[in-house]
Coordinates of N, CA and C in Angstrom, one line a residue:
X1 N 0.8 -1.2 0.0 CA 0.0 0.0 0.0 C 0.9 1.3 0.0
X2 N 1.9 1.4 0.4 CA 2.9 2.1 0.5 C 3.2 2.5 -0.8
X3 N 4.1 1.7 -1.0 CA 4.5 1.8 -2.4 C 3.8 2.2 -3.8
X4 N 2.7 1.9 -3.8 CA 0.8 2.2 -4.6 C 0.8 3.6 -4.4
X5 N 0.9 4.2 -2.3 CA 0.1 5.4 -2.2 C 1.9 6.6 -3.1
X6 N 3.1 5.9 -2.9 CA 4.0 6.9 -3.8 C 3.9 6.7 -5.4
X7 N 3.9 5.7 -5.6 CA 3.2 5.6 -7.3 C 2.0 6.8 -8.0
X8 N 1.1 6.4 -6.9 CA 0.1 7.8 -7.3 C 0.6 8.6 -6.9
X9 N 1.4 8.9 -6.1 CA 1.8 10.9 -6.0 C 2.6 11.4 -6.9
X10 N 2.9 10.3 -7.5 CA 4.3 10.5 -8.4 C 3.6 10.8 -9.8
X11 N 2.0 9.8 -10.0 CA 2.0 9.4 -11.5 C 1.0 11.2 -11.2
X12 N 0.2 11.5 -10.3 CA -0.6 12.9 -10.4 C 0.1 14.2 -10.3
X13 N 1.5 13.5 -9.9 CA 2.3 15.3 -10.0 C 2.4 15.9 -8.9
X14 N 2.0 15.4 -7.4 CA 1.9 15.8 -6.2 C 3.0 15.5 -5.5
X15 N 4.3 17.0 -5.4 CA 5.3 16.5 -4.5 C 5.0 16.6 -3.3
X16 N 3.9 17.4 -2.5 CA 4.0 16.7 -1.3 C 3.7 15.7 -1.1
X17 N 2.2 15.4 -1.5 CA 2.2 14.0 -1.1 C 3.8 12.6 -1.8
X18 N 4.1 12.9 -2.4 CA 5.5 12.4 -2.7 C 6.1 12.1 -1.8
X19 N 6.3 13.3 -1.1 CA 7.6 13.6 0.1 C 6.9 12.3 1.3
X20 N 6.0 12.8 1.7 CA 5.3 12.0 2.6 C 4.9 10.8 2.4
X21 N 4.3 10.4 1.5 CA 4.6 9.0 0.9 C 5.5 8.0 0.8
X22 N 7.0 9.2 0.2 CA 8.1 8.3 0.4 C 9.1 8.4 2.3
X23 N 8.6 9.0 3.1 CA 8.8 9.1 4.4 C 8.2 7.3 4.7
X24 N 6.6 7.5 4.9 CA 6.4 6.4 5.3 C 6.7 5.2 4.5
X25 N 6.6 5.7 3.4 CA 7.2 4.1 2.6 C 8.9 3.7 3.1
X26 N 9.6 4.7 3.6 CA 10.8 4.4 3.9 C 10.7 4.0 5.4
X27 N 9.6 4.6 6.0 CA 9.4 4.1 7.0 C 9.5 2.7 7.7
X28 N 8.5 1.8 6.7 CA 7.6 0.9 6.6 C 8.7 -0.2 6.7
X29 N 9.4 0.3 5.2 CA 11.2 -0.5 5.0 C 11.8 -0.9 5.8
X30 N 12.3 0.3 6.5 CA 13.0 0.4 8.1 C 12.6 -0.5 8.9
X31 N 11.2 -0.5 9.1 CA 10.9 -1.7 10.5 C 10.8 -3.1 9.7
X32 N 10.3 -3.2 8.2 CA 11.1 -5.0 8.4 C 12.4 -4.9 8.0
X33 N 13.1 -3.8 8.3 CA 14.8 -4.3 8.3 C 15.4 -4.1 6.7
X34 N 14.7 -3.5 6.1 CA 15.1 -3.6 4.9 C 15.9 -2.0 4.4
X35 N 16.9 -1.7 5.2 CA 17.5 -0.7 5.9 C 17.8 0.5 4.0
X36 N 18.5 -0.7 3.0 CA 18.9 -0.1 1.7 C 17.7 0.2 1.0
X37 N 17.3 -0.5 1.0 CA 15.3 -0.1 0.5 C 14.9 1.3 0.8
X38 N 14.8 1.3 2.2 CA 14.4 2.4 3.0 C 15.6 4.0 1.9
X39 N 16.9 3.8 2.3 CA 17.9 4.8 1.6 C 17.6 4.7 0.3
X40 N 16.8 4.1 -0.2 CA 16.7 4.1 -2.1 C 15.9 5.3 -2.6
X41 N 14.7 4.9 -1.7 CA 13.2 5.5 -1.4 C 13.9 7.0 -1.3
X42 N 14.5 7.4 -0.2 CA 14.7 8.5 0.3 C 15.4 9.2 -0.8
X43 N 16.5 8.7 -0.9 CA 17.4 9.2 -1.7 C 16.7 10.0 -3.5
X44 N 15.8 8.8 -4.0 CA 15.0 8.7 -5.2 C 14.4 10.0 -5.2
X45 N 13.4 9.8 -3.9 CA 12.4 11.2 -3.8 C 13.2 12.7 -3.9
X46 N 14.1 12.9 -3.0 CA 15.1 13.9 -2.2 C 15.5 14.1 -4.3
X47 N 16.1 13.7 -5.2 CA 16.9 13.7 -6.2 C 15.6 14.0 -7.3
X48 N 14.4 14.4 -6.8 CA 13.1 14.6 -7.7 C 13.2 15.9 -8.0
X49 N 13.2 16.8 -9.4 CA 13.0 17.8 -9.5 C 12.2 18.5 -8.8
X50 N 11.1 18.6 -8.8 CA 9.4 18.9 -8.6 C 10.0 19.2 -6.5
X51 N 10.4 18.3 -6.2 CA 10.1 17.9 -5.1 C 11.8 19.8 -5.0
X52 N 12.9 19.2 -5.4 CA 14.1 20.4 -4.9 C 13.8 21.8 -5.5
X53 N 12.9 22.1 -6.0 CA 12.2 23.4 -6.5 C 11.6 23.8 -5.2
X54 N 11.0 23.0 -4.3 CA 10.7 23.4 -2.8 C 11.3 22.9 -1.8
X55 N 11.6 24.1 -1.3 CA 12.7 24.2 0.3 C 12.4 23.1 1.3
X56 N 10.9 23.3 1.5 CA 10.8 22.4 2.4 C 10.5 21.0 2.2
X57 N 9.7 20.6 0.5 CA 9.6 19.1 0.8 C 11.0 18.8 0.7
X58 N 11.6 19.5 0.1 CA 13.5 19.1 -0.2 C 14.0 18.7 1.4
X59 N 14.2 20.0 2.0 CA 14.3 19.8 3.2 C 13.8 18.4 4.0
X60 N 12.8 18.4 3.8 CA 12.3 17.0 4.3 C 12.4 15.4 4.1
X61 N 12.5 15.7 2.5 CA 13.3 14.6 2.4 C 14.7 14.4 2.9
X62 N 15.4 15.0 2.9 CA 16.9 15.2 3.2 C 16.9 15.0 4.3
X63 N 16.4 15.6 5.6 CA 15.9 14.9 6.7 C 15.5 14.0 7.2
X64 N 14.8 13.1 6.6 CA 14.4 11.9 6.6 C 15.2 10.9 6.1
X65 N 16.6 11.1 5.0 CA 16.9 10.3 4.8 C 18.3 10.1 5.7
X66 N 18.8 11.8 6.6 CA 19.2 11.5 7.6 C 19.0 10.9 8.9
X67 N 17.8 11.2 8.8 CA 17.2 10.5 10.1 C 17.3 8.6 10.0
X68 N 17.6 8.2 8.8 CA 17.5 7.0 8.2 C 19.2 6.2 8.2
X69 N 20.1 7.2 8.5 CA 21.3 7.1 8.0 C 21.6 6.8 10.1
X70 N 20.8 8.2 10.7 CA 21.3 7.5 12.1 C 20.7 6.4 12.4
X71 N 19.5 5.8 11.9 CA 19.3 4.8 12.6 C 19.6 3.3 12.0
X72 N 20.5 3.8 11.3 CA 21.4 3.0 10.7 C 23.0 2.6 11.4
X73 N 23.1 3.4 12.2 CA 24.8 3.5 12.9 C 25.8 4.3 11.8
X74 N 24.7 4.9 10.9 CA 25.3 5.3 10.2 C 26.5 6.6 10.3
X75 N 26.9 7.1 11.4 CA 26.4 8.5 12.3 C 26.9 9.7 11.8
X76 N 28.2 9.5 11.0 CA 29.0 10.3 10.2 C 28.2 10.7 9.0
X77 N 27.5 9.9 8.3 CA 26.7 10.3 7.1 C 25.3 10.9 7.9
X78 N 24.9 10.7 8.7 CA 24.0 10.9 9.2 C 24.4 12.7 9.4
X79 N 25.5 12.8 10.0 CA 25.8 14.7 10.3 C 25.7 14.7 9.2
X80 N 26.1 14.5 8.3 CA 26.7 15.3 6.7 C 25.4 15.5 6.5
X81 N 24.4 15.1 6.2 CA 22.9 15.0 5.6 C 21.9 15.7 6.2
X82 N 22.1 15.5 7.8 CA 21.5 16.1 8.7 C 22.1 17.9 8.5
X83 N 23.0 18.5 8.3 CA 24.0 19.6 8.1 C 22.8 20.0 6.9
X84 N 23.1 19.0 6.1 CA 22.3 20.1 4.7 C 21.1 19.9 4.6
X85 N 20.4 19.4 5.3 CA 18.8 19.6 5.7 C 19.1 20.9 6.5
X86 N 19.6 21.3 7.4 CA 19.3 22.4 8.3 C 20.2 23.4 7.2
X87 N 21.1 23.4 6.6 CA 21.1 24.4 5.5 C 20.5 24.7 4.6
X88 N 19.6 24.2 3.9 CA 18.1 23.8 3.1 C 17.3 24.9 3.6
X89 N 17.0 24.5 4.9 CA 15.9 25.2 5.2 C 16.3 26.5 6.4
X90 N 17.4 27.2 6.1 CA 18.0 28.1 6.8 C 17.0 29.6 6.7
X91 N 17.0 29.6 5.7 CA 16.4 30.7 5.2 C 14.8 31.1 4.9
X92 N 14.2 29.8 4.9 CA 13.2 29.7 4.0 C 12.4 29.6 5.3
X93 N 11.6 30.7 6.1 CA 10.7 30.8 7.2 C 9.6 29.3 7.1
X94 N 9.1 28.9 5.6 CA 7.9 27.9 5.8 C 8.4 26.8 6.0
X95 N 9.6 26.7 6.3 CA 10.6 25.0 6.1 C 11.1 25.0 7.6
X96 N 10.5 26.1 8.5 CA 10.9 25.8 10.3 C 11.1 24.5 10.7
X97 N 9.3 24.5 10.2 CA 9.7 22.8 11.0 C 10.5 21.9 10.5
X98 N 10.7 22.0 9.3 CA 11.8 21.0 8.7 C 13.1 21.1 9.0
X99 N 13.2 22.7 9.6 CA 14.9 22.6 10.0 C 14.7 22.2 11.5
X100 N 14.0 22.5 12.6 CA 13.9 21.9 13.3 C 13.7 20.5 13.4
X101 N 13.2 19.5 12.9 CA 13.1 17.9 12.7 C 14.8 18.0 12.2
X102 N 15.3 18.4 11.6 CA 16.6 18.8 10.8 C 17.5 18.4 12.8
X103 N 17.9 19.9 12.9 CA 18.3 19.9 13.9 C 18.0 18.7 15.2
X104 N 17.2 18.6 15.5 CA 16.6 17.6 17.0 C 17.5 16.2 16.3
X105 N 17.6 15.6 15.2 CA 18.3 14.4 14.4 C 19.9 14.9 14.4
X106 N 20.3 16.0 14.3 CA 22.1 16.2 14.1 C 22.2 16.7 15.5
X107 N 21.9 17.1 16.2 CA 21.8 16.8 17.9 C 21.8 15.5 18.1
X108 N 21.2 15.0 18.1 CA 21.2 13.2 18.3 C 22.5 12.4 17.7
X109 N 22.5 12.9 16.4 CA 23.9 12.3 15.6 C 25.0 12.8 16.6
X110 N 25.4 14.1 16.6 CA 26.4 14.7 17.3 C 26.5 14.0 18.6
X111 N 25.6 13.7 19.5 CA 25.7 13.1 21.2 C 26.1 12.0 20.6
X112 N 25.5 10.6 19.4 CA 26.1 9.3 19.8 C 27.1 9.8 19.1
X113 N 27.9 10.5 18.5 CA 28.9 10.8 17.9 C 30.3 11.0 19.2
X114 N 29.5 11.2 19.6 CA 30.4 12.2 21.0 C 30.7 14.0 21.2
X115 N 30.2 14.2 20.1 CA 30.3 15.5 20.1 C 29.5 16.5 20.9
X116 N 29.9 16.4 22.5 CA 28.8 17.4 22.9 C 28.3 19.1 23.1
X117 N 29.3 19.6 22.8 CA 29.1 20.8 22.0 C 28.3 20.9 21.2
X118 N 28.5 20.1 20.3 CA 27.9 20.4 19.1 C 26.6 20.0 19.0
X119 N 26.1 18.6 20.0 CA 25.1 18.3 20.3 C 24.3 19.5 21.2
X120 N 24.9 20.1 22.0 CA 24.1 21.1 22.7 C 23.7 22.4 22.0
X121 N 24.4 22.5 21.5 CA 24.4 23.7 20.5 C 23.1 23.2 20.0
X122 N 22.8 22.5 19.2 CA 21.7 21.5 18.2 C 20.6 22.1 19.2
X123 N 20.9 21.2 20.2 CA 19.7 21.2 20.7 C 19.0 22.5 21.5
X124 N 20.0 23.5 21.8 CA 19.5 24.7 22.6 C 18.8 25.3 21.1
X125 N 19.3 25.6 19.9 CA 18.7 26.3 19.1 C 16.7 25.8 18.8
X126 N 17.3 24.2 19.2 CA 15.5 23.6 18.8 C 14.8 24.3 19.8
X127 N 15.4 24.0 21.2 CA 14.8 24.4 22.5 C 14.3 26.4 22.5
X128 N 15.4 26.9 22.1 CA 14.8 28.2 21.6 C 13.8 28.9 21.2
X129 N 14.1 28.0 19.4 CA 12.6 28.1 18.7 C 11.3 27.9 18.9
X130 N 11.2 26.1 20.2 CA 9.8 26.0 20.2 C 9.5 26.4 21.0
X131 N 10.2 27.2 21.8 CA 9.8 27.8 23.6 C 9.0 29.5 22.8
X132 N 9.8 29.5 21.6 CA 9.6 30.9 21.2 C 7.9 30.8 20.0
X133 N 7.7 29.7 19.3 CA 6.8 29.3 18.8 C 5.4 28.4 19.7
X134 N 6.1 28.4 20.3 CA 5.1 27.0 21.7 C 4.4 26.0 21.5
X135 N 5.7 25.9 20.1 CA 5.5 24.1 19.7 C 5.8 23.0 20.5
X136 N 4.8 22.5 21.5 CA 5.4 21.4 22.3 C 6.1 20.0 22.1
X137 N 5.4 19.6 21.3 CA 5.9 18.4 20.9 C 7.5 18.0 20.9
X138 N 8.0 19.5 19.8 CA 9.5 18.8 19.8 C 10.2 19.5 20.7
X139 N 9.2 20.5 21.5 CA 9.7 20.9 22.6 C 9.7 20.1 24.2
X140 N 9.5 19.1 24.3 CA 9.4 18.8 25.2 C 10.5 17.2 24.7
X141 N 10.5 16.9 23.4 CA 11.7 16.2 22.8 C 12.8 16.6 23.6
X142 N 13.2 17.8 22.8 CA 14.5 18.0 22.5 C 14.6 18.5 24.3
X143 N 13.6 19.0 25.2 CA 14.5 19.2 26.8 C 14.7 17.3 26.9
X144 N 14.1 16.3 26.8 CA 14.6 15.4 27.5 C 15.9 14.5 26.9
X145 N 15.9 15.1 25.6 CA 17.4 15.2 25.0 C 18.6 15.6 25.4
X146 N 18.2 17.2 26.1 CA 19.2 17.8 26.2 C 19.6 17.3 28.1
X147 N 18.8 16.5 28.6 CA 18.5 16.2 29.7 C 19.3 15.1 30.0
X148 N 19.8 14.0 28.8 CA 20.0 13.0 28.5 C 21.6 13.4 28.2
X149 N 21.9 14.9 27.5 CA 23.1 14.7 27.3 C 24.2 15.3 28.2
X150 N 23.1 16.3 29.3 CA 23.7 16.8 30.5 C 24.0 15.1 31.4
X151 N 23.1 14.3 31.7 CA 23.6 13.3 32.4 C 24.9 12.4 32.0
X152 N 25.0 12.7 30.2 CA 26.0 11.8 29.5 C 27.5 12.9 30.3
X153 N 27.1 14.0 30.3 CA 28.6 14.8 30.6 C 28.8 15.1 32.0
X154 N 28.2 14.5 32.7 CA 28.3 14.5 34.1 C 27.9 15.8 35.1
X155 N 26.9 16.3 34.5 CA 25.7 17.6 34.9 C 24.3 16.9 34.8
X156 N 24.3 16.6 36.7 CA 23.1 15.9 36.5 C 22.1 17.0 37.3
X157 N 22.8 18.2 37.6 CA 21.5 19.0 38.2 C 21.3 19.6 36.8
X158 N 21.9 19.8 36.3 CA 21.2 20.4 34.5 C 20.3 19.4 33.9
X159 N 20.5 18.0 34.5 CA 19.7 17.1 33.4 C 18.3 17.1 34.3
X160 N 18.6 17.2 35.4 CA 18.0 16.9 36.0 C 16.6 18.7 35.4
X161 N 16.7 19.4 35.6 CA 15.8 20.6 35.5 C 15.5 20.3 34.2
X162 N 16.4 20.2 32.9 CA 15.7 19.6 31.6 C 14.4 18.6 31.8
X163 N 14.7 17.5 32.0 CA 13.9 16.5 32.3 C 12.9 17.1 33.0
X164 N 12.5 17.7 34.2 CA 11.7 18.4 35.1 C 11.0 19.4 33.9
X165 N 11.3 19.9 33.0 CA 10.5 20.6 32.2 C 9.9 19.9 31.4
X166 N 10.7 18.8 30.6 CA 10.3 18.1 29.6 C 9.2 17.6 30.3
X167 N 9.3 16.3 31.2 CA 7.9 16.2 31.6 C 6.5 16.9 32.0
X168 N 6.9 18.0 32.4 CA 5.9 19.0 32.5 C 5.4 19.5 31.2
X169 N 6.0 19.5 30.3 CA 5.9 20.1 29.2 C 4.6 18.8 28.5
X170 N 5.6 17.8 28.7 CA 4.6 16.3 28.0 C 3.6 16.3 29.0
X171 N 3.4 16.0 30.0 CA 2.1 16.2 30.7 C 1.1 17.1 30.8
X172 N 1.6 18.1 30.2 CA 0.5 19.3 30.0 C 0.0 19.3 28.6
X173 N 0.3 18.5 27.7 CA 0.0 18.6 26.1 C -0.7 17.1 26.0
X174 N -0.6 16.2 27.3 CA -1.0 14.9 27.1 C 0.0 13.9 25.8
X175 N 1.5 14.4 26.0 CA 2.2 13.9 25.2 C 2.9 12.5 26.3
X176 N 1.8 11.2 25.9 CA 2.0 10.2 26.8 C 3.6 9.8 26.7
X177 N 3.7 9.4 25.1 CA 5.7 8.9 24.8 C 6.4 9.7 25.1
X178 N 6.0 10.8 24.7 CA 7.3 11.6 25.5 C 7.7 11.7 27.0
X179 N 6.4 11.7 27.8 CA 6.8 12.0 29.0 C 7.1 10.9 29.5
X180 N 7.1 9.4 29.1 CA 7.4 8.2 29.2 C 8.7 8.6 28.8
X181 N 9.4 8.6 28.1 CA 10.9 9.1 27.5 C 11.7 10.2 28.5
X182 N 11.2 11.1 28.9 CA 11.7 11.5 29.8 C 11.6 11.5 31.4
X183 N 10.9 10.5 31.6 CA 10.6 9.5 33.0 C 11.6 8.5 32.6
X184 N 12.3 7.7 31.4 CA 14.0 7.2 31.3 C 14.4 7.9 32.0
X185 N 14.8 9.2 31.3 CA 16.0 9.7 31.7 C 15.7 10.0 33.2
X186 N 14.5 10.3 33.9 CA 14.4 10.6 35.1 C 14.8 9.2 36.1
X187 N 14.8 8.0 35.2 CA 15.3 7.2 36.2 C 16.8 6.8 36.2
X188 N 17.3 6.7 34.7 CA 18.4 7.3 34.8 C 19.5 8.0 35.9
X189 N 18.7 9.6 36.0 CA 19.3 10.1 37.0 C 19.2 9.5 38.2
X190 N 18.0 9.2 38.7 CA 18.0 8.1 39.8 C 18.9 6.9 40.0
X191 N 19.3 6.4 38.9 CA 20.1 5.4 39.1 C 21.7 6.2 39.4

């Protein structure tokens, strides 16, 4: 069905639905393990005229196929890809959320990478934006991210108040996974 719902977006001329079509069809890949499938998909869409004429399906694809590359172990190609998603959409105000999804993924690359600088950096810019937009969702992400990377560098009263927000933040929006995610890291610090 996947594969059907990107056929039609492709055969009517619709790059969004494109973009998004080939997300979850790359998705779909991903969970039975079919890891190069998944990078074909992404890659194909992302390399579509129709689709790099706009910032943000562009952006999104390119994002997604980094997001695809970290959860691959891929981690080095994962920055590189992750980098030019959030360059993509640097400029282009309607492509926010795509640099944000952008960013919250090369934060993530950068921490399993080891780079925590550069992971914090990632992540304060997200944390910025959605405190400044009062997008919860990837606002309450990226504190128990950043929560996660204060406990990885041995600042656990820092991870510790991240986390204290994040869940407040997921409890008040009724964002059940997340604030399960950062009730980890809260036990985490506990441990």
């Amino acid at each position: 069905h996947q594969r059907s719902a990107l056929e039609l977006a492709a055969r009517i001329g619709d790059a969004n639905a494109r973009v998004h079509s080939a997300y979850n069809f790359s998705l779909t890949l991903r969970d039975l393990g079919r890891w190069d499938d998944a990078t074909d998909v992404l890659e194909q869409v992302s390399a579509d005229d129709a689709i790099a004429r706009d910032v943000l399906l562009s952006a999104q694809a390119v994002s997604a196929l980094g997001e695809i590359f970290l959860l691959r172990d891929r981690v080095d190609k994962a920055v590189d890809v992750l980098r030019r998603a959030v360059e993509m959409s640097h400029d282009a105000p309607l492509a926010a959320p795509a640099r944000l999804d952008a960013l919250l993924n090369l934060g993530r690359a950068q921490h399993r990478r080891g780079d925590h600088a550069a992971a914090s950096e990632a992540y304060l810019l997200v944390g910025r934006d959605t405190t400044s937009s009062g997008e919860p969702v990837t606002g309450a992400e990226v504190r128990y991210r950043l929560a996660e990377l204060l406990l990885d560098t041995g600042d656990a009263d820092g991870a510790r108040d991240w986390c204290r927000q994040s869940r407040t933040l997921a409890r008040d929006h009724g964002l059940r996974t997340t604030e399960a995610m950062a009730l980890r890291v809260a036990g985490m610090l506990s441990a």
